Short mmCIF file of C-alpha atoms in Angstrom, two decimals:
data_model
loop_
_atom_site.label_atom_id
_atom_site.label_comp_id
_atom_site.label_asym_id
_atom_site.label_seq_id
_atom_site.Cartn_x
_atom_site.Cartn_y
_atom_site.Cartn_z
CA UNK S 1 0.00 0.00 0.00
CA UNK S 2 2.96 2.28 0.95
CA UNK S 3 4.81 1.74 -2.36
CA UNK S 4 1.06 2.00 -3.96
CA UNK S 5 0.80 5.73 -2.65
CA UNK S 6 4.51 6.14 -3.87
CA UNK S 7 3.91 5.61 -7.27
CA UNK S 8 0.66 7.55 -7.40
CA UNK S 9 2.50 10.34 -6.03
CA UNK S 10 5.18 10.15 -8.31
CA UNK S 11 3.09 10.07 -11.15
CA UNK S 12 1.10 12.91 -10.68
CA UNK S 13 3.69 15.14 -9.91
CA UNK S 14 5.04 14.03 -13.41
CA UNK S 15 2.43 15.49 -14.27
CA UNK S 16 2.35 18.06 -12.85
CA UNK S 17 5.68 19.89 -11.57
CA UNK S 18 5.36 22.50 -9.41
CA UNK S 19 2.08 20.70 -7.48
CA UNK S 20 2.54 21.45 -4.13
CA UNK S 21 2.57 18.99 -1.06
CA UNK S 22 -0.50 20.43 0.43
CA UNK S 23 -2.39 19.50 -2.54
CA UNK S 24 -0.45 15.90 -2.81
CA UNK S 25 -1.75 15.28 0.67
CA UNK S 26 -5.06 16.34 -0.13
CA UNK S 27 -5.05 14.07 -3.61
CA UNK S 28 -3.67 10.85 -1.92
CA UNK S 29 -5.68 11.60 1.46
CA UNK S 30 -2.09 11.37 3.21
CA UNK S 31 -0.55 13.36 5.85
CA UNK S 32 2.13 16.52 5.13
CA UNK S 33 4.89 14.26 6.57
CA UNK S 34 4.26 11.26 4.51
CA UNK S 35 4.26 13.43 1.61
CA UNK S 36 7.61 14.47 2.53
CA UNK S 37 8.81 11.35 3.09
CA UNK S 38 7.83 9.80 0.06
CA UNK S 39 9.48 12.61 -1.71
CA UNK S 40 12.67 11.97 -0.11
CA UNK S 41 12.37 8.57 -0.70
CA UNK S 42 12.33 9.47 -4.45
CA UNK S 43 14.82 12.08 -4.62
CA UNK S 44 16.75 9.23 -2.86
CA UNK S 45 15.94 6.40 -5.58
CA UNK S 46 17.48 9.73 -7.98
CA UNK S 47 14.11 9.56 -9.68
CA UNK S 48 13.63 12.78 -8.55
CA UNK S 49 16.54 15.37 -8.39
CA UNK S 50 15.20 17.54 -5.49
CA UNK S 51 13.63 20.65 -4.31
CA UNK S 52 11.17 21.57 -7.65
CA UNK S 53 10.29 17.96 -8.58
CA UNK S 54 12.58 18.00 -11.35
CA UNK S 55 13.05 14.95 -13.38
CA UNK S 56 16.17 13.60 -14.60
CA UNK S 57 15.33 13.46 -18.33
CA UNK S 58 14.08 17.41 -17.96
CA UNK S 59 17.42 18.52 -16.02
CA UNK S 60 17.58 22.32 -17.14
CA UNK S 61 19.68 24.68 -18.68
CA UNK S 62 20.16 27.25 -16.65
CA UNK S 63 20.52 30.58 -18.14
CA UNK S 64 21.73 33.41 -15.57
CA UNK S 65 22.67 36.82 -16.54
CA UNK S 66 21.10 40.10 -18.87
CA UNK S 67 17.35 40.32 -19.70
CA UNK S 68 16.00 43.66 -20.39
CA UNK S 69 13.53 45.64 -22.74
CA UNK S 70 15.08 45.84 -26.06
CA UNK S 71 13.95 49.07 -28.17
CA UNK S 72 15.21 48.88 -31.82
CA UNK S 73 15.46 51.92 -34.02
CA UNK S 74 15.93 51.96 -37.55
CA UNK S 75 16.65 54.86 -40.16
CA UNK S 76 14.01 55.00 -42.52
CA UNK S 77 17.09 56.76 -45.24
CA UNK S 78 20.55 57.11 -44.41
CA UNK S 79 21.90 57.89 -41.63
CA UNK S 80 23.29 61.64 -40.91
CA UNK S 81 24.67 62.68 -37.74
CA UNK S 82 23.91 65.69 -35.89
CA UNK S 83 20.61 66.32 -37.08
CA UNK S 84 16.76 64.15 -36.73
CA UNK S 85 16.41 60.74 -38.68
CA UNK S 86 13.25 59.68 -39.75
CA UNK S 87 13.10 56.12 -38.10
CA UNK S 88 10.79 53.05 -37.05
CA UNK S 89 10.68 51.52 -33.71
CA UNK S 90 10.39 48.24 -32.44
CA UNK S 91 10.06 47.00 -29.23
CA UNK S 92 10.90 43.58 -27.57
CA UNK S 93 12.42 41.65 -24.36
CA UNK S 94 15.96 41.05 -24.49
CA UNK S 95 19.20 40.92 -22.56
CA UNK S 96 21.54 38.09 -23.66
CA UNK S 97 21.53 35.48 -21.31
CA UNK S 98 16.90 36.00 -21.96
CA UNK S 99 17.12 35.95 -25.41
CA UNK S 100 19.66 32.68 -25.10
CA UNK S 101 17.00 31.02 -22.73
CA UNK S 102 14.10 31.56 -24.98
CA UNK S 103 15.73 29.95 -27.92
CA UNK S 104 16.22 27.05 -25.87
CA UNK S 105 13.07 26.66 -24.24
CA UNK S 106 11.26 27.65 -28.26
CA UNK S 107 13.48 24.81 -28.95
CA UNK S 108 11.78 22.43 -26.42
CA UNK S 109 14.43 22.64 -23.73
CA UNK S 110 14.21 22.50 -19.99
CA UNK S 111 15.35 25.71 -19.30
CA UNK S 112 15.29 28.15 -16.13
CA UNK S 113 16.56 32.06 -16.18
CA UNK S 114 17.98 33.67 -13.48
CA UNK S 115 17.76 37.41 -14.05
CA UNK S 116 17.61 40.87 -12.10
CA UNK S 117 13.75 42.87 -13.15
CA UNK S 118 12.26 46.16 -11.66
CA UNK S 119 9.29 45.57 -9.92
CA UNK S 120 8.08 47.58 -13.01
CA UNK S 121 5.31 46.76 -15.78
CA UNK S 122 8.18 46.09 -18.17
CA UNK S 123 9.79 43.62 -15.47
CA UNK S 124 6.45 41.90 -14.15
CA UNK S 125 5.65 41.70 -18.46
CA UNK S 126 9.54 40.23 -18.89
CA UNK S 127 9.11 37.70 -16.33
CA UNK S 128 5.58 36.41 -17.42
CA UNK S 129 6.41 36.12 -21.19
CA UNK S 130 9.42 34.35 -20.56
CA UNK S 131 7.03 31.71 -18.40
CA UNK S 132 4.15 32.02 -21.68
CA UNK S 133 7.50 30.73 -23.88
CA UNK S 134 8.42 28.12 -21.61
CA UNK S 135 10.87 29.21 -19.05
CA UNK S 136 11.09 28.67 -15.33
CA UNK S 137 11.84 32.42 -14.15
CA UNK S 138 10.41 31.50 -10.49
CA UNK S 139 14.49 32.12 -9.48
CA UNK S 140 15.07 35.74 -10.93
CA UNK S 141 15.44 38.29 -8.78
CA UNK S 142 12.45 41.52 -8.85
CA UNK S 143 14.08 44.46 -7.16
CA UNK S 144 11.74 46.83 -5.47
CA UNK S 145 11.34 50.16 -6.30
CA UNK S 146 13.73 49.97 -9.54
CA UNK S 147 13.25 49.89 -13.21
CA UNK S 148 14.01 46.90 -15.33
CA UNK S 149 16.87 47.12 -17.51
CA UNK S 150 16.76 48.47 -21.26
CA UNK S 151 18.83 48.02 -24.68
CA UNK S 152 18.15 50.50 -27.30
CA UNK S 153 20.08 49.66 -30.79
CA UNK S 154 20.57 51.98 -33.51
CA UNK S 155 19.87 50.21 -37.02
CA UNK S 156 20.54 51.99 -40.10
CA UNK S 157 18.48 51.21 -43.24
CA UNK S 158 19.87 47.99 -43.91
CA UNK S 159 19.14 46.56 -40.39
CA UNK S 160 22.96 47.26 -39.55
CA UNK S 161 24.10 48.17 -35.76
CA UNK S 162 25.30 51.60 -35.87
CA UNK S 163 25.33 52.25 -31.84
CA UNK S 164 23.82 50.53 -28.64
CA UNK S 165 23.20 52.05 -25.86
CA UNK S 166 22.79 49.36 -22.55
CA UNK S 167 21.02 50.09 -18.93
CA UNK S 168 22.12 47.11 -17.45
CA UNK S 169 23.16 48.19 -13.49
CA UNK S 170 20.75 45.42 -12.19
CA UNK S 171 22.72 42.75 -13.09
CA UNK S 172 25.23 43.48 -10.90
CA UNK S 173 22.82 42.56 -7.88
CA UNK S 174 23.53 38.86 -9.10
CA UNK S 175 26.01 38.65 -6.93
CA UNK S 176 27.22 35.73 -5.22
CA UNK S 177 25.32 35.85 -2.21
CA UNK S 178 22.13 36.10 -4.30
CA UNK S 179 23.59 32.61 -6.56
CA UNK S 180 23.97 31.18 -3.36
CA UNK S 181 20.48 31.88 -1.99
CA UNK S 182 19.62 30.53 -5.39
CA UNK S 183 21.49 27.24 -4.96
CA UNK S 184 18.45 24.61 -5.07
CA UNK S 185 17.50 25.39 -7.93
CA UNK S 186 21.36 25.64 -10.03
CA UNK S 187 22.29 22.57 -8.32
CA UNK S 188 19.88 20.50 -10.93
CA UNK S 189 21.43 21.92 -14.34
CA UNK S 190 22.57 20.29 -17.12
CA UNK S 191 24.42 23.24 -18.04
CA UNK S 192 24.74 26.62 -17.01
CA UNK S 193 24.87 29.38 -19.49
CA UNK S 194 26.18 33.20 -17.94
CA UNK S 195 26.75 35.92 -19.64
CA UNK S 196 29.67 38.28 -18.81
CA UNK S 197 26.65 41.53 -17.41
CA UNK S 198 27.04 39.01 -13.99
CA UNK S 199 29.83 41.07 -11.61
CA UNK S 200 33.61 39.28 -11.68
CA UNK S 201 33.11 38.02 -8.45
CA UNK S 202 29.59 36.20 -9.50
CA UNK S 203 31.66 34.60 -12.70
CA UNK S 204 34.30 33.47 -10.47
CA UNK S 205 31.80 31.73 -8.09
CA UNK S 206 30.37 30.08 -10.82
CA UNK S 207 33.69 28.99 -12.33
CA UNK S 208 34.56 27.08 -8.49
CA UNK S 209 31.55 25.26 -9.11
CA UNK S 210 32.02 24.28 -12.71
CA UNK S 211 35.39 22.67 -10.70
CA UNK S 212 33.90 21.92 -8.04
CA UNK S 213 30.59 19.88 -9.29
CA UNK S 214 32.12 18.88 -12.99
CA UNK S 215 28.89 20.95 -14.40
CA UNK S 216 29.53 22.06 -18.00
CA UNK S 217 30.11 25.99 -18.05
CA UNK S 218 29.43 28.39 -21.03
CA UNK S 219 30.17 31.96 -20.84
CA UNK S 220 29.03 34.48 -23.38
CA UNK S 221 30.78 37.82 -24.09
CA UNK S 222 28.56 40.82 -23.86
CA UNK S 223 30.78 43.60 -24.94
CA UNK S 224 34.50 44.98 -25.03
CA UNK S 225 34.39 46.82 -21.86
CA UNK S 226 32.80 43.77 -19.86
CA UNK S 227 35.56 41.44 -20.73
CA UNK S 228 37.32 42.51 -17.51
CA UNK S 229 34.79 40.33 -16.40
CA UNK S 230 35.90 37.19 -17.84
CA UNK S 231 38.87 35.02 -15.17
CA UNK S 232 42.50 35.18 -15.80
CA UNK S 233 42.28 31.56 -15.18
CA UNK S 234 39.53 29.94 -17.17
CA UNK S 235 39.76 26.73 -15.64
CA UNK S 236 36.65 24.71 -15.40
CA UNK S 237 34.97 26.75 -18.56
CA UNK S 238 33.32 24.70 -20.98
CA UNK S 239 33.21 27.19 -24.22
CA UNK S 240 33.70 30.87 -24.16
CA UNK S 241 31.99 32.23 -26.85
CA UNK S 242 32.78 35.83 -28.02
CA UNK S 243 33.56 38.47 -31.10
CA UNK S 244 36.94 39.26 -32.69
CA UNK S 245 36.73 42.42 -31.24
CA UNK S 246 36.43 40.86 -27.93
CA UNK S 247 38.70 38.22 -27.71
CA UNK S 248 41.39 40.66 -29.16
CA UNK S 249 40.35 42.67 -25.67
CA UNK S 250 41.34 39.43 -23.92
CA UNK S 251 44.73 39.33 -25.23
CA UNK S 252 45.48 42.18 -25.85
CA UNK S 253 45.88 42.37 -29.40
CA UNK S 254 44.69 43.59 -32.47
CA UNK S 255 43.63 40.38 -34.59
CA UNK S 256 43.78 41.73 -38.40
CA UNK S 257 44.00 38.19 -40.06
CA UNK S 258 42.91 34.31 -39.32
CA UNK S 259 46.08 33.57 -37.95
CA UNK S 260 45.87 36.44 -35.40
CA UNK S 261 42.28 34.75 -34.18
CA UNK S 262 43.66 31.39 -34.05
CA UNK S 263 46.76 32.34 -32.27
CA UNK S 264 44.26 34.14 -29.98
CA UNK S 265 42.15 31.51 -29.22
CA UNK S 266 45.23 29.04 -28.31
CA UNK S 267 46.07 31.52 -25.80
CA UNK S 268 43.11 31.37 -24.59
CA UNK S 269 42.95 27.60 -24.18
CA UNK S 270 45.87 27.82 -22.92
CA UNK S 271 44.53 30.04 -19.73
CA UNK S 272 42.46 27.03 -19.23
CA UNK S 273 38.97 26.86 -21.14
CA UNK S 274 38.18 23.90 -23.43
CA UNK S 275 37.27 25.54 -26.47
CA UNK S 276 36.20 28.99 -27.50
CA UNK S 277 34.20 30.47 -30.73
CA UNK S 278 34.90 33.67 -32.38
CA UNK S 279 31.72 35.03 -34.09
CA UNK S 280 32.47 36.85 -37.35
CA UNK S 281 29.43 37.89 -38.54
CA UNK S 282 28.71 37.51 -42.23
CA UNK S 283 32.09 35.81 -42.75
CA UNK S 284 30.89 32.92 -40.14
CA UNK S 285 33.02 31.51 -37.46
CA UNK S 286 36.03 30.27 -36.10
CA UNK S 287 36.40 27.50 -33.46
CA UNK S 288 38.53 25.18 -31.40
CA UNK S 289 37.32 21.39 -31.13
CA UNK S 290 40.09 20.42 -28.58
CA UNK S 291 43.49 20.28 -30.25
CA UNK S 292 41.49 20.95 -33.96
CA UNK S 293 41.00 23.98 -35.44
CA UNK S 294 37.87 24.90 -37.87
CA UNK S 295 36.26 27.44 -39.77
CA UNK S 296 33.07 27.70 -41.27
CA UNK S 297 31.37 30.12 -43.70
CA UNK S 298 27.64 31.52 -42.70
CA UNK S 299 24.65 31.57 -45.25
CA UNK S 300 23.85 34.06 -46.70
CA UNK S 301 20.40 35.35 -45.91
CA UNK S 302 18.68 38.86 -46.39
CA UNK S 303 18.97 40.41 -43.60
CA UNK S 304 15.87 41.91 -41.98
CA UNK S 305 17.46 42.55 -38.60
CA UNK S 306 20.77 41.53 -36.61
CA UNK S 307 19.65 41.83 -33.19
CA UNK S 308 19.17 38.56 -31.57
CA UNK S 309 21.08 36.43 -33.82
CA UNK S 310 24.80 35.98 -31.98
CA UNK S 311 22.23 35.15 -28.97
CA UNK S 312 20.55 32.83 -30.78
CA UNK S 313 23.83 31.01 -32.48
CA UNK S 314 24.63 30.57 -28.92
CA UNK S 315 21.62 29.17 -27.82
CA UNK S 316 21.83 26.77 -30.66
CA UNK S 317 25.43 25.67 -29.73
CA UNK S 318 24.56 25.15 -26.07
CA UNK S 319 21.35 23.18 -27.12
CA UNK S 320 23.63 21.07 -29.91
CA UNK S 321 26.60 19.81 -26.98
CA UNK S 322 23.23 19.04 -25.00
CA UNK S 323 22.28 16.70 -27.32
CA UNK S 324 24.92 15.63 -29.53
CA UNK S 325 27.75 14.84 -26.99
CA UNK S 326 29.89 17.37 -27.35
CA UNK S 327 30.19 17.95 -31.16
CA UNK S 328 31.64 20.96 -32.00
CA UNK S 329 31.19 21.19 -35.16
CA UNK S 330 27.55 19.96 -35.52
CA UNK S 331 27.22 22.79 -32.54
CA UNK S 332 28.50 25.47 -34.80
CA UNK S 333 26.38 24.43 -37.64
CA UNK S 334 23.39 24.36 -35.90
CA UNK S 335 24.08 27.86 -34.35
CA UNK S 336 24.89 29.21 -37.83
CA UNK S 337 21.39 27.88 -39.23
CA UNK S 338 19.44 29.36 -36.16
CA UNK S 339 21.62 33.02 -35.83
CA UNK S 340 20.03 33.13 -39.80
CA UNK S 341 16.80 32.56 -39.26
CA UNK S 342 16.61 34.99 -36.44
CA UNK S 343 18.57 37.17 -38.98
CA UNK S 344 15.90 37.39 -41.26
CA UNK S 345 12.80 38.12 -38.40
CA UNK S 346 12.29 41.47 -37.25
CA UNK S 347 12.04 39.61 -33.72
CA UNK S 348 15.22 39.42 -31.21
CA UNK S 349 13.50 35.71 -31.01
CA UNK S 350 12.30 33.80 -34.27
CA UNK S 351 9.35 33.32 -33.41
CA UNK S 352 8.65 30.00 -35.57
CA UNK S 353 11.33 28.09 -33.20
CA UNK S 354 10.23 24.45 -33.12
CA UNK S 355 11.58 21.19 -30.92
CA UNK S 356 12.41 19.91 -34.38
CA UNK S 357 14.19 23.06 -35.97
CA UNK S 358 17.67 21.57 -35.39
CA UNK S 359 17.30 18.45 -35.66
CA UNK S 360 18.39 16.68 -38.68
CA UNK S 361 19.99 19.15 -40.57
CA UNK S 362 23.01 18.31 -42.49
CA UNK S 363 26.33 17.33 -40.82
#
């Protein structure tokens, strides 16, 4: 009878999640404390993986870092300085390590954000479309009597960047205290994604646990001036993913040909990171696989708009050594195909993401 109530528990809260143990009790016509203890017998057994009720075959990726409103403005003609453009605006979420978490979870991953909001209409609206596209935001952090973070780009006619302009202050509140009070629900990832808007002292916490716990670690460049961010010592890193422009920040360099990049990047792995990607825009990108070195061209596509799409080649890559056991350059492929099709939406998120978008495409 005991294992009886066991299983019924278990299967309902496969079915449903976040059910609480009140309303287990109440469904099995049990007591608080047997609820509890069947739980723990579960978690236990490892068929449960702890506070949350989350399931080893839905183990997330957790996405921690950037999320903001995005406002997009583009130049109607061309661009002149010092005087008024006619434009058109566009508004959207966004913030890197958000956009990078709702490619995953359009793509049908398990995937939890763990951001910094106002406890403003724009970060109440962030938080509740990220949940309406599949993510668990129920560990971000809403910050009371602040306003949510915004990202205004500069587009000229052709959907270029010109200038971006970045409010981004409450992301430095992720600070390690706050990923320690957050602990529970990190412990449970398959792999954690951070972007470099988290405070030094917040990557380097995370990088002693990538050690530590043998969790795979990505970290995702922001922006020149943020790379002071990044480790000297990169043990424990997964994949750094990044820009020309910013790994020649990291070493100090200025990286005018493909030698210069790859010489850069061996550096880098020599500091102690796996493998790192340099993003080259149209021109595609360049990549360690271990010891290997690779290159590979982008498609060409007609661009609408380029906001969005280095996020979303890096929520592709993350999503690919997911599933494909580490495969580099399947990863890179598959973040190539996605950063175009968010290249040619006017959304920072394609919005026709599907669990089967990157699946089978060629090798």
């Amino acid at each position: 009878m005991i294992e009886s109530k066991k299983e019924q528990l278990y299967q309902i809260i496969h079915a449903q999640p976040f059910i609480s143990q009140q309303e287990l009790a109440e469904r099995l016509q049990l007591s608080r404390s047997a609820v509890a203890g069947h739980i723990a017998s579960l978690i236990r057994e490892k068929r449960l993986l702890g506070r949350a009720y989350v399931f080893p075959e839905r183990r997330p990726v957790v996405c921690i870092g950037g999320a903001n409103i995005d406002r997009k403005v583009r130049t109607v003609g061309a661009l002149q300085m010092g005087t008024s453009n006619p434009v058109s605006q566009y508004e959207s979420f966004g913030g890197v390590a958000r956009n990078i978490a709702e490619n995953l979870a359009r793509l049908g991953s398990a995937t939890s954000l763990i951001c910094a909001v106002g406890d403003d209409a724009s970060g109440a609206g962030l938080l509740a479309q990220g949940r309406v596209a599949g993510m668990d935001t129920s560990a971000s952090l809403t910050l009371s009597g602040q306003g949510s973070g915004s990202y205004t780009a500069i587009l000229d006619a052709d959907g270029e960047m010109v200038l971006a302009l970045a409010h981004m202050q409450l992301c430095e509140q992720l600070d390690v205290a706050f990923l320690a009070s957050r602990q529970t629900q990190r412990a449970v990832a398959l792999m954690t994604v951070a972007d470099l808007n988290l405070p030094k002292s917040s990557i380097d916490y995370l990088q002693a646990e990538a050690i530590r716990c043998g969790h795979p670690l990505v970290l995702v460049a922001v922006s020149q001036p943020k790379m002071s961010r990044l480790p000297d010592d990169l043990q424990g890193v997964r994949l750094l993913i990044l820009n020309r422009a910013e790994l020649g920040t990291r070493v100090a360099q200025t990286l005018d040909t493909e030698d210069d990049i790859k010489h850069a990047c061996r550096l880098v792995q020599a500091q102690g990171v796996q493998d790192v990607i340099v993003t080259l825009g149209e021109a595609g990108v360049m990549l360690t696989d271990g010891a290997e070195w690779h290159e590979l061209h982008a498609p060409a596509v007609d661009v609408c708009d380029v906001t969005g799409a280095g996020d979303a080649f890096a929520a592709a890559v993350c999503w690919s050594l997911c599933h494909d056991d580490n495969d580099m350059i399947s990863a890179a492929k598959r973040g190539l195909h996605l950063a175009a099709l968010t290249l040619q939406s006017a959304a920072t998120v394609c919005p026709d993401l599907a669990p089967d978008t990157l699946i089978n495409l060629p090798k």
